[in-house]
Coordinates of C-alpha atoms in Angstrom, one line a residue:
M771 CA 149.9 -56.5 31.5
A772 CA 150.3 -60.2 30.9
K773 CA 147.0 -62.0 30.3
R774 CA 146.0 -64.1 33.3
T775 CA 145.6 -67.8 33.0
F776 CA 143.3 -69.9 35.2
S777 CA 144.4 -73.1 37.0
T778 CA 142.5 -76.2 36.2
L779 CA 140.6 -76.0 39.6
E780 CA 139.8 -72.4 39.0
A781 CA 138.5 -73.2 35.5
F782 CA 136.4 -76.1 36.8
L783 CA 134.9 -73.9 39.6
I784 CA 134.0 -71.2 37.1
F785 CA 132.4 -73.8 34.8
L786 CA 130.5 -75.3 37.8
L787 CA 129.2 -71.8 38.7
V788 CA 127.8 -71.3 35.2
I789 CA 126.1 -74.7 35.2
M790 CA 124.6 -74.1 38.7
T791 CA 123.2 -70.8 37.5
V792 CA 121.6 -72.3 34.5
I793 CA 120.1 -75.2 36.5
T794 CA 118.8 -72.9 39.1
V795 CA 117.0 -70.7 36.6
A796 CA 115.5 -73.8 35.0
L797 CA 114.4 -75.2 38.4
L798 CA 112.8 -72.0 39.5
T799 CA 111.0 -71.6 36.2
L800 CA 109.7 -75.2 36.3
L801 CA 108.7 -74.7 40.0
F802 CA 106.5 -71.6 39.4
V803 CA 105.1 -73.0 36.1
T804 CA 104.0 -76.4 37.5
S805 CA 103.0 -75.7 41.1
G806 CA 101.9 -72.1 40.9
T807 CA 102.1 -69.8 43.9
I808 CA 101.9 -71.1 47.4
E809 CA 98.5 -69.4 48.0
N810 CA 96.8 -71.3 45.2
H811 CA 98.2 -74.9 45.6
K812 CA 95.6 -77.5 44.9
D813 CA 97.0 -80.4 46.9
S814 CA 99.1 -79.7 50.0
G815 CA 99.8 -83.3 50.7
N816 CA 98.2 -82.9 54.1
H817 CA 94.7 -84.1 55.0
W818 CA 94.5 -82.8 58.6
F819 CA 92.7 -79.7 57.5
S820 CA 92.4 -77.4 54.4
T821 CA 94.8 -74.6 54.2
T822 CA 93.9 -73.4 50.7
L823 CA 93.4 -69.6 50.8
G824 CA 92.1 -69.2 47.3
S825 CA 89.0 -71.5 47.5
T826 CA 85.5 -70.3 47.2
T827 CA 84.7 -71.3 50.8
T828 CA 84.0 -68.3 53.0
Q829 CA 86.9 -67.7 55.4
P830 CA 86.2 -66.9 59.0
P831 CA 87.2 -63.4 60.1
P832 CA 90.7 -63.1 61.6
I833 CA 90.9 -63.4 65.4
T834 CA 92.4 -60.0 66.4
Q835 CA 91.4 -59.9 70.1
T836 CA 92.8 -61.8 73.0
P837 CA 90.4 -64.7 74.1
N838 CA 88.3 -63.8 77.1
F839 CA 89.2 -65.6 80.4
P840 CA 86.8 -64.0 82.9
S841 CA 87.5 -66.6 85.7
F842 CA 91.2 -65.6 85.8
R843 CA 91.9 -61.8 85.6
N844 CA 94.1 -61.0 88.5
F845 CA 96.5 -64.0 88.9
S846 CA 100.2 -64.2 89.3
G847 CA 101.7 -65.9 86.3
Y848 CA 101.0 -66.2 82.6
Y849 CA 98.6 -67.7 80.1
I850 CA 100.3 -70.8 78.8
G851 CA 99.4 -72.9 75.8
V852 CA 101.1 -76.0 74.5
G853 CA 100.5 -77.9 71.2
R854 CA 102.1 -80.6 69.2
A855 CA 101.4 -81.8 65.6
D856 CA 102.9 -84.3 63.1
C857 CA 105.0 -82.6 60.3
T858 CA 106.7 -85.7 59.0
G859 CA 105.7 -85.4 55.4
Q860 CA 107.5 -87.6 52.8
V861 CA 109.6 -90.6 54.0
S862 CA 110.8 -91.7 50.5
D863 CA 111.8 -90.0 47.2
I864 CA 113.2 -87.1 49.1
N865 CA 116.7 -86.1 50.1
L866 CA 117.8 -86.0 53.8
M867 CA 119.0 -82.6 54.9
G868 CA 122.2 -81.9 56.8
Y869 CA 125.2 -83.9 55.5
G870 CA 125.0 -82.7 51.9
K871 CA 125.8 -86.2 50.8
N872 CA 124.8 -87.2 47.3
G873 CA 122.5 -90.2 47.3
Q874 CA 121.4 -90.0 50.9
N875 CA 117.7 -90.3 50.2
A876 CA 115.0 -91.3 52.5
R877 CA 114.0 -95.0 52.2
G878 CA 111.6 -95.3 55.1
L879 CA 110.5 -94.0 58.6
L880 CA 112.2 -94.6 61.9
T881 CA 110.4 -92.0 64.0
R882 CA 107.8 -89.4 63.1
L883 CA 108.7 -85.7 63.2
F884 CA 106.7 -83.2 65.3
S885 CA 106.3 -79.5 65.6
R886 CA 105.9 -78.4 69.3
A887 CA 104.4 -74.9 70.0
F888 CA 104.5 -73.0 73.2
I889 CA 102.5 -69.8 73.6
L890 CA 103.1 -67.5 76.6
A891 CA 101.0 -64.4 77.3
D892 CA 100.7 -61.8 80.1
P893 CA 97.7 -62.1 82.4
D894 CA 95.9 -59.2 80.8
G895 CA 96.7 -60.5 77.3
S896 CA 98.7 -57.3 76.3
N897 CA 101.8 -59.2 75.2
R898 CA 102.4 -62.7 74.0
M899 CA 104.9 -64.8 72.1
A900 CA 105.0 -68.2 70.4
F901 CA 108.0 -70.4 70.4
V902 CA 107.9 -73.4 68.1
S903 CA 110.5 -76.2 68.1
V904 CA 110.3 -78.3 64.9
E905 CA 112.0 -81.6 64.3
L906 CA 113.9 -80.4 61.1
C907 CA 117.4 -79.6 60.1
M908 CA 116.7 -75.9 59.7
I909 CA 114.0 -73.3 59.2
S910 CA 114.0 -71.6 55.8
Q911 CA 112.9 -68.0 55.3
R912 CA 110.4 -69.3 52.8
L913 CA 108.9 -71.6 55.5
R914 CA 108.7 -68.8 58.0
L915 CA 107.1 -66.3 55.6
E916 CA 104.4 -68.8 54.7
V917 CA 103.6 -69.6 58.4
L918 CA 103.4 -65.9 59.2
K919 CA 101.1 -65.3 56.3
R920 CA 98.7 -68.0 57.4
L921 CA 98.8 -66.8 61.0
E922 CA 97.9 -63.3 59.9
S923 CA 95.0 -64.7 57.8
K924 CA 93.7 -66.6 60.8
Y925 CA 94.6 -64.5 63.8
G926 CA 95.1 -61.0 62.4
S927 CA 97.9 -59.1 64.2
L928 CA 98.0 -61.5 67.2
Y929 CA 101.0 -63.5 65.9
R930 CA 103.6 -61.6 63.9
R931 CA 107.2 -61.8 62.8
D932 CA 108.3 -60.0 66.0
N933 CA 106.6 -62.4 68.4
V934 CA 106.8 -65.8 66.6
I935 CA 110.0 -67.8 66.9
L936 CA 110.5 -70.9 64.7
S937 CA 113.4 -73.1 65.8
A938 CA 114.6 -76.4 64.2
I939 CA 116.3 -79.0 66.4
H940 CA 118.8 -79.6 63.6
T941 CA 118.4 -83.3 63.0
H942 CA 120.3 -84.4 59.9
S943 CA 117.7 -87.1 59.3
G944 CA 114.8 -85.0 58.2
P945 CA 113.5 -84.2 54.7
A946 CA 115.2 -81.6 52.5
G947 CA 113.6 -79.5 49.6
F948 CA 111.9 -76.6 51.4
F949 CA 114.5 -73.9 51.1
Q950 CA 114.6 -71.0 48.7
Y951 CA 118.3 -70.6 48.3
T952 CA 120.2 -71.9 45.2
L953 CA 122.7 -74.0 47.2
Y954 CA 120.0 -75.9 49.1
I955 CA 117.9 -76.4 46.0
L956 CA 120.8 -78.0 44.2
A957 CA 121.7 -80.1 47.2
S958 CA 118.1 -81.2 47.6
E959 CA 117.7 -82.0 43.9
G960 CA 115.0 -79.4 43.6
F961 CA 112.2 -77.9 45.7
S962 CA 109.5 -80.2 47.0
N963 CA 106.1 -78.4 47.4
R964 CA 104.7 -81.4 49.0
T965 CA 107.2 -81.5 51.7
F966 CA 106.9 -77.8 52.2
Q967 CA 103.1 -78.0 52.6
Y968 CA 103.4 -80.9 55.1
I969 CA 105.8 -78.9 57.3
V970 CA 103.9 -75.6 57.1
S971 CA 100.5 -77.4 58.0
G972 CA 102.1 -79.2 60.9
I973 CA 103.6 -76.0 62.3
M974 CA 100.3 -74.2 61.9
K975 CA 98.4 -77.1 63.6
S976 CA 100.7 -77.1 66.6
I977 CA 100.2 -73.3 67.1
D978 CA 96.4 -73.6 66.7
I979 CA 96.4 -76.3 69.5
A980 CA 98.5 -74.2 71.7
H981 CA 96.3 -71.1 71.1
T982 CA 93.1 -73.1 71.9
N983 CA 94.6 -74.6 75.1
L984 CA 95.8 -71.3 76.6
K985 CA 95.2 -71.4 80.4
P986 CA 96.6 -69.6 83.5
G987 CA 99.8 -71.1 84.8
K988 CA 103.3 -70.5 86.1
I989 CA 106.8 -71.0 84.7
F990 CA 109.8 -72.2 86.7
I991 CA 113.4 -72.2 85.5
N992 CA 116.4 -74.4 86.2
K993 CA 119.8 -75.2 84.7
G994 CA 122.6 -77.7 85.1
N995 CA 125.5 -79.4 83.3
V996 CA 125.1 -82.5 81.2
A997 CA 128.1 -84.8 81.2
N998 CA 129.4 -87.4 78.8
V999 CA 127.3 -86.6 75.7
Q1000 CA 129.3 -84.2 73.6
I1001 CA 132.8 -83.3 72.2
N1002 CA 134.1 -80.4 70.1
R1003 CA 134.3 -81.9 66.6
S1004 CA 136.9 -79.3 65.5
P1005 CA 139.2 -78.6 68.5
S1006 CA 141.9 -77.2 66.2
S1007 CA 139.5 -74.5 64.9
Y1008 CA 138.4 -73.7 68.4
L1009 CA 142.1 -73.0 69.3
L1010 CA 142.1 -70.2 66.7
N1011 CA 139.9 -68.2 69.0
P1012 CA 142.0 -65.7 71.2
Q1013 CA 143.3 -67.0 74.5
S1014 CA 141.5 -64.2 76.3
E1015 CA 138.2 -65.5 74.9
R1016 CA 138.9 -69.2 75.6
A1017 CA 139.9 -68.3 79.1
R1018 CA 136.3 -67.3 79.9
Y1019 CA 135.1 -70.9 79.6
S1020 CA 136.0 -74.2 81.3
S1021 CA 135.5 -76.3 78.3
N1022 CA 135.5 -76.1 74.5
T1023 CA 131.8 -77.0 74.5
D1024 CA 128.8 -75.5 76.3
K1025 CA 127.7 -78.2 78.7
E1026 CA 124.8 -76.3 80.4
M1027 CA 121.1 -77.3 79.9
L1028 CA 118.4 -74.7 80.5
V1029 CA 114.9 -75.9 81.4
L1030 CA 111.5 -74.1 81.6
K1031 CA 108.9 -75.9 83.6
L1032 CA 105.3 -75.0 82.6
V1033 CA 102.4 -75.8 85.0
D1034 CA 98.8 -74.6 85.5
L1035 CA 97.7 -72.8 88.7
N1036 CA 97.1 -76.1 90.4
G1037 CA 100.6 -77.3 89.7
E1038 CA 99.6 -79.8 87.0
D1039 CA 102.2 -80.3 84.4
L1040 CA 101.7 -78.7 81.0
G1041 CA 105.0 -78.9 79.2
L1042 CA 108.7 -78.3 79.2
I1043 CA 111.1 -76.4 77.0
S1044 CA 114.8 -77.5 77.2
W1045 CA 117.7 -75.8 75.4
F1046 CA 121.0 -77.8 75.1
A1047 CA 124.0 -77.6 72.8
I1048 CA 124.4 -80.8 70.8
H1049 CA 124.2 -81.8 67.1
P1050 CA 121.5 -84.4 66.4
V1051 CA 123.9 -86.4 64.3
S1052 CA 124.1 -89.7 66.3
M1053 CA 122.6 -91.0 63.1
N1054 CA 125.5 -90.7 60.6
N1055 CA 125.5 -90.1 56.9
S1056 CA 124.9 -93.8 56.1
N1057 CA 121.4 -93.5 57.5
H1058 CA 118.4 -93.5 55.1
F1059 CA 115.5 -93.4 57.6
V1060 CA 113.6 -90.2 58.5
N1061 CA 114.0 -89.6 62.2
S1062 CA 114.5 -86.9 64.9
D1063 CA 117.8 -88.3 66.2
N1064 CA 119.0 -87.9 69.9
M1065 CA 117.0 -84.8 70.8
G1066 CA 113.8 -86.2 69.3
Y1067 CA 114.4 -89.4 71.3
A1068 CA 114.8 -87.3 74.5
A1069 CA 111.4 -85.6 73.7
Y1070 CA 109.8 -88.9 73.1
L1071 CA 111.0 -90.4 76.4
F1072 CA 109.8 -87.3 78.4
E1073 CA 106.4 -87.2 76.8
Q1074 CA 105.9 -91.0 77.2
E1075 CA 106.8 -90.5 80.9
K1076 CA 104.2 -87.7 81.4
N1077 CA 101.5 -89.0 79.0
K1078 CA 100.8 -92.4 80.5
G1079 CA 98.5 -94.5 78.5
Y1080 CA 98.9 -92.4 75.3
L1081 CA 100.5 -93.4 72.1
P1082 CA 103.7 -91.5 71.0
G1083 CA 102.8 -88.1 69.7
Q1084 CA 99.6 -88.0 71.7
G1085 CA 98.7 -86.7 75.1
P1086 CA 98.4 -83.3 76.7
F1087 CA 102.0 -82.8 77.9
V1088 CA 104.4 -81.4 75.4
A1089 CA 108.2 -81.6 75.8
G1090 CA 110.3 -79.4 73.5
F1091 CA 114.0 -80.2 73.3
A1092 CA 115.3 -77.2 71.3
S1093 CA 118.6 -76.5 69.8
S1094 CA 121.0 -73.8 71.1
N1095 CA 124.6 -73.0 70.4
L1096 CA 125.4 -76.4 69.0
G1097 CA 128.0 -75.2 66.4
D1098 CA 130.8 -77.8 66.4
V1099 CA 129.4 -79.9 69.2
S1100 CA 129.1 -83.6 68.4
P1101 CA 127.4 -86.4 70.2
N1102 CA 129.9 -88.9 68.8
I1103 CA 132.0 -88.9 71.9
L1104 CA 134.4 -91.7 71.0
G1105 CA 135.9 -89.2 68.4
P1106 CA 137.0 -89.7 64.9
H1107 CA 138.7 -92.9 63.8
C1108 CA 139.6 -94.4 60.4
V1109 CA 136.9 -96.9 59.7
N1110 CA 139.3 -99.2 57.7
T1111 CA 142.1 -99.3 60.2
G1112 CA 140.7 -98.2 63.5
E1113 CA 143.5 -95.6 64.1
S1114 CA 142.7 -92.1 65.2
C1115 CA 142.1 -89.4 62.6
D1116 CA 141.8 -86.5 65.1
N1117 CA 143.9 -84.1 63.0
D1118 CA 143.5 -80.7 61.4
K1119 CA 142.2 -82.2 58.1
S1120 CA 140.3 -85.2 59.6
T1121 CA 141.9 -87.5 57.1
C1122 CA 143.2 -91.0 57.1
P1123 CA 146.5 -92.3 55.6
N1124 CA 144.5 -94.8 53.5
G1125 CA 141.3 -93.5 52.0
G1126 CA 141.5 -89.9 53.0
P1127 CA 138.6 -87.9 54.6
S1128 CA 135.9 -90.4 53.6
M1129 CA 137.4 -93.0 55.9
C1130 CA 137.4 -90.6 58.9
M1131 CA 134.3 -90.9 60.9
A1132 CA 133.4 -90.2 64.6
S1133 CA 131.3 -92.7 66.5
G1134 CA 129.0 -92.6 69.5
P1135 CA 129.0 -94.8 72.6
G1136 CA 126.8 -97.5 71.2
Q1137 CA 127.5 -100.6 69.1
D1138 CA 125.9 -98.8 66.1
M1139 CA 124.3 -95.4 65.3
F1140 CA 120.9 -96.6 66.5
E1141 CA 122.1 -97.6 70.0
S1142 CA 124.2 -94.4 70.2
T1143 CA 121.1 -92.3 69.5
H1144 CA 119.3 -94.0 72.3
I1145 CA 122.2 -93.6 74.8
I1146 CA 122.8 -89.9 74.1
G1147 CA 119.0 -89.2 74.0
R1148 CA 118.4 -91.0 77.3
I1149 CA 121.1 -89.1 79.1
I1150 CA 119.7 -85.8 77.9
Y1151 CA 116.2 -86.8 78.9
Q1152 CA 117.4 -87.9 82.3
K1153 CA 119.1 -84.6 83.0
A1154 CA 116.0 -82.7 81.8
K1155 CA 113.8 -84.8 84.1
E1156 CA 116.0 -84.1 87.0
L1157 CA 116.1 -80.3 86.4
Y1158 CA 112.4 -80.3 85.7
A1159 CA 111.5 -82.0 89.0
S1160 CA 113.8 -79.7 91.1
A1161 CA 112.8 -76.4 89.3
S1162 CA 111.8 -74.0 92.0
Q1163 CA 112.8 -70.5 90.7
E1164 CA 109.7 -68.9 89.3
V1165 CA 109.9 -66.7 86.2
T1166 CA 108.2 -63.3 86.6
G1167 CA 107.9 -60.1 84.7
P1168 CA 106.3 -59.1 81.4
V1169 CA 106.3 -61.2 78.2
L1170 CA 108.6 -59.5 75.7
A1171 CA 109.7 -60.5 72.2
A1172 CA 111.7 -58.7 69.5
H1173 CA 112.8 -59.2 66.0
Q1174 CA 115.7 -57.4 64.3
W1175 CA 117.2 -57.4 60.8
V1176 CA 121.0 -57.0 60.7
N1177 CA 122.8 -56.0 57.5
M1178 CA 125.8 -58.4 57.9
T1179 CA 127.4 -57.0 54.8
D1180 CA 128.2 -53.7 56.6
V1181 CA 129.3 -54.6 60.1
S1182 CA 132.4 -53.0 61.7
V1183 CA 134.8 -55.4 63.3
Q1184 CA 137.6 -54.2 65.6
L1185 CA 140.6 -56.3 64.8
N1186 CA 143.0 -54.6 67.3
A1187 CA 143.8 -51.2 68.8
T1188 CA 144.6 -49.6 65.5
H1189 CA 142.6 -51.5 62.9
T1190 CA 138.9 -51.7 62.1
V1191 CA 137.5 -53.5 59.1
K1192 CA 134.0 -54.0 57.6
T1193 CA 132.3 -57.1 56.5
C1194 CA 131.3 -57.4 52.8
K1195 CA 129.0 -59.5 50.7
P1196 CA 128.9 -63.2 51.7
A1197 CA 131.0 -65.8 50.0
L1198 CA 131.8 -69.4 50.7
G1199 CA 135.3 -70.8 50.7
Y1200 CA 135.1 -74.3 49.1
S1201 CA 136.2 -76.0 52.3
F1202 CA 132.7 -75.4 53.8
A1203 CA 131.6 -78.4 51.7
A1204 CA 134.1 -80.8 53.2
G1205 CA 131.7 -82.0 55.9
T1206 CA 132.9 -82.9 59.3
I1207 CA 134.1 -85.9 61.4
D1208 CA 130.4 -86.7 61.8
G1209 CA 130.2 -87.3 58.0
V1210 CA 131.9 -86.0 55.0
S1211 CA 129.9 -84.5 52.1
G1212 CA 131.2 -87.0 49.4
L1213 CA 133.0 -84.3 47.5
N1214 CA 136.8 -84.5 47.1
I1215 CA 137.4 -81.5 49.5
T1216 CA 139.4 -81.6 52.6
Q1217 CA 138.6 -79.9 56.0
G1218 CA 140.8 -77.0 57.1
E1219 CA 141.6 -75.9 53.5
R1220 CA 142.6 -72.2 53.6
K1221 CA 142.8 -71.4 49.9
E1222 CA 140.3 -68.7 48.9
Y1223 CA 138.4 -67.7 45.9
G1224 CA 137.1 -64.2 46.2
M1225 CA 137.9 -61.5 48.7
C1226 CA 135.3 -62.3 51.2
A1227 CA 135.6 -66.1 51.4
P1228 CA 135.8 -67.4 55.0
R1229 CA 139.4 -68.3 55.8
F1230 CA 138.7 -71.0 58.3
R1231 CA 136.0 -73.7 58.6
G1232 CA 134.3 -72.1 61.6
L1233 CA 131.3 -71.4 59.4
Q1234 CA 130.7 -74.9 58.2
A1235 CA 128.7 -75.9 61.2
S1236 CA 126.0 -73.6 60.0
V1237 CA 125.7 -75.6 56.8
F1238 CA 126.5 -79.1 58.0

């Protein structure tokens, strides 16, 4: 058998893999040597309250029983608690997470980031759940495990992995450095324990406030379509879906907004949870300010409307604008154009004749990204306000929550009437790192590339939205 030779690109990728492995081992070793375990950190970077579990101070016993509410035992509705806390953390000397662009570091603050918690419980306290919407790009497993550990330490078995949901709004203008995976550690230029502690403390504080503020109330649901705020940023990829599937939908994006209206038994406003499919990337990859983008601006507008006389981030009403099936849904509704010539680059590879992919960038409806963020955020806020005001269908039934682990390396997929295949261990085709029309990654990689390295590499760029 003839000896196989590697192409220049293959040899470079193999070399890069070896270097990444060596750097990762070094970074992890340095992390655990210098910062120690999370339980024994000395300085969390947060001065709201102490979260050190290993101190000599006597810890209060865990709260394992449902709080007593003797005045309200047989009412129709739910116990509802809402809470909000700052989780901004570092606003300089930290990478921004989302675009994966080298050198996109934070240089200041545009808007503070918040964690918003909503706790719902049955009237008898038998079942409950906590939903937390956090103004970050993503929630890491390491982040979730630390929050669950602190919840168990404080509340016993009241809040667990099966009834606590942590959801990021997916802003691409929040801090990086809090993931445990090699790829993210490299992209973030390391793990930031200071950022990690800020975020965990903010999430915990929002849950604590919601828990303390539990009161009897009612929930109403409403939904409606939002127009003129989104496009599919990869329509050619969408067309690879079977016609039978595409025929089920009227559009290549989900335009429906779902709103939950939370009020007390007197009808006084407590909070709102809204789910809508849109990428918070009105702020493009030239941005260097920490901010919560369009969804955060919608939350700001709603809370300022309800919390008259309070400063931003204060007041009893909490508005959570949470992410949903945002995938390839972009707020940059004017579409992709070559920034050097103005011509359209709405093609399979999102590339320009002069300058390539780096010159192809989608833009929003405003004169710049700041105005576009305000325009898109305001339309989302106005629709949520309309749906909130007209919500009349009451939510009834027990509070239920579930958590399930799925082994995605062993899932059967029916290709057609005669062929069934199974998934295997995950791998990334290098086109995932191309970025999108909302901002390329800065690497010399083109969208839509189908060449694979490894049997399980994804063939099309449909997975990239989960990374960028």
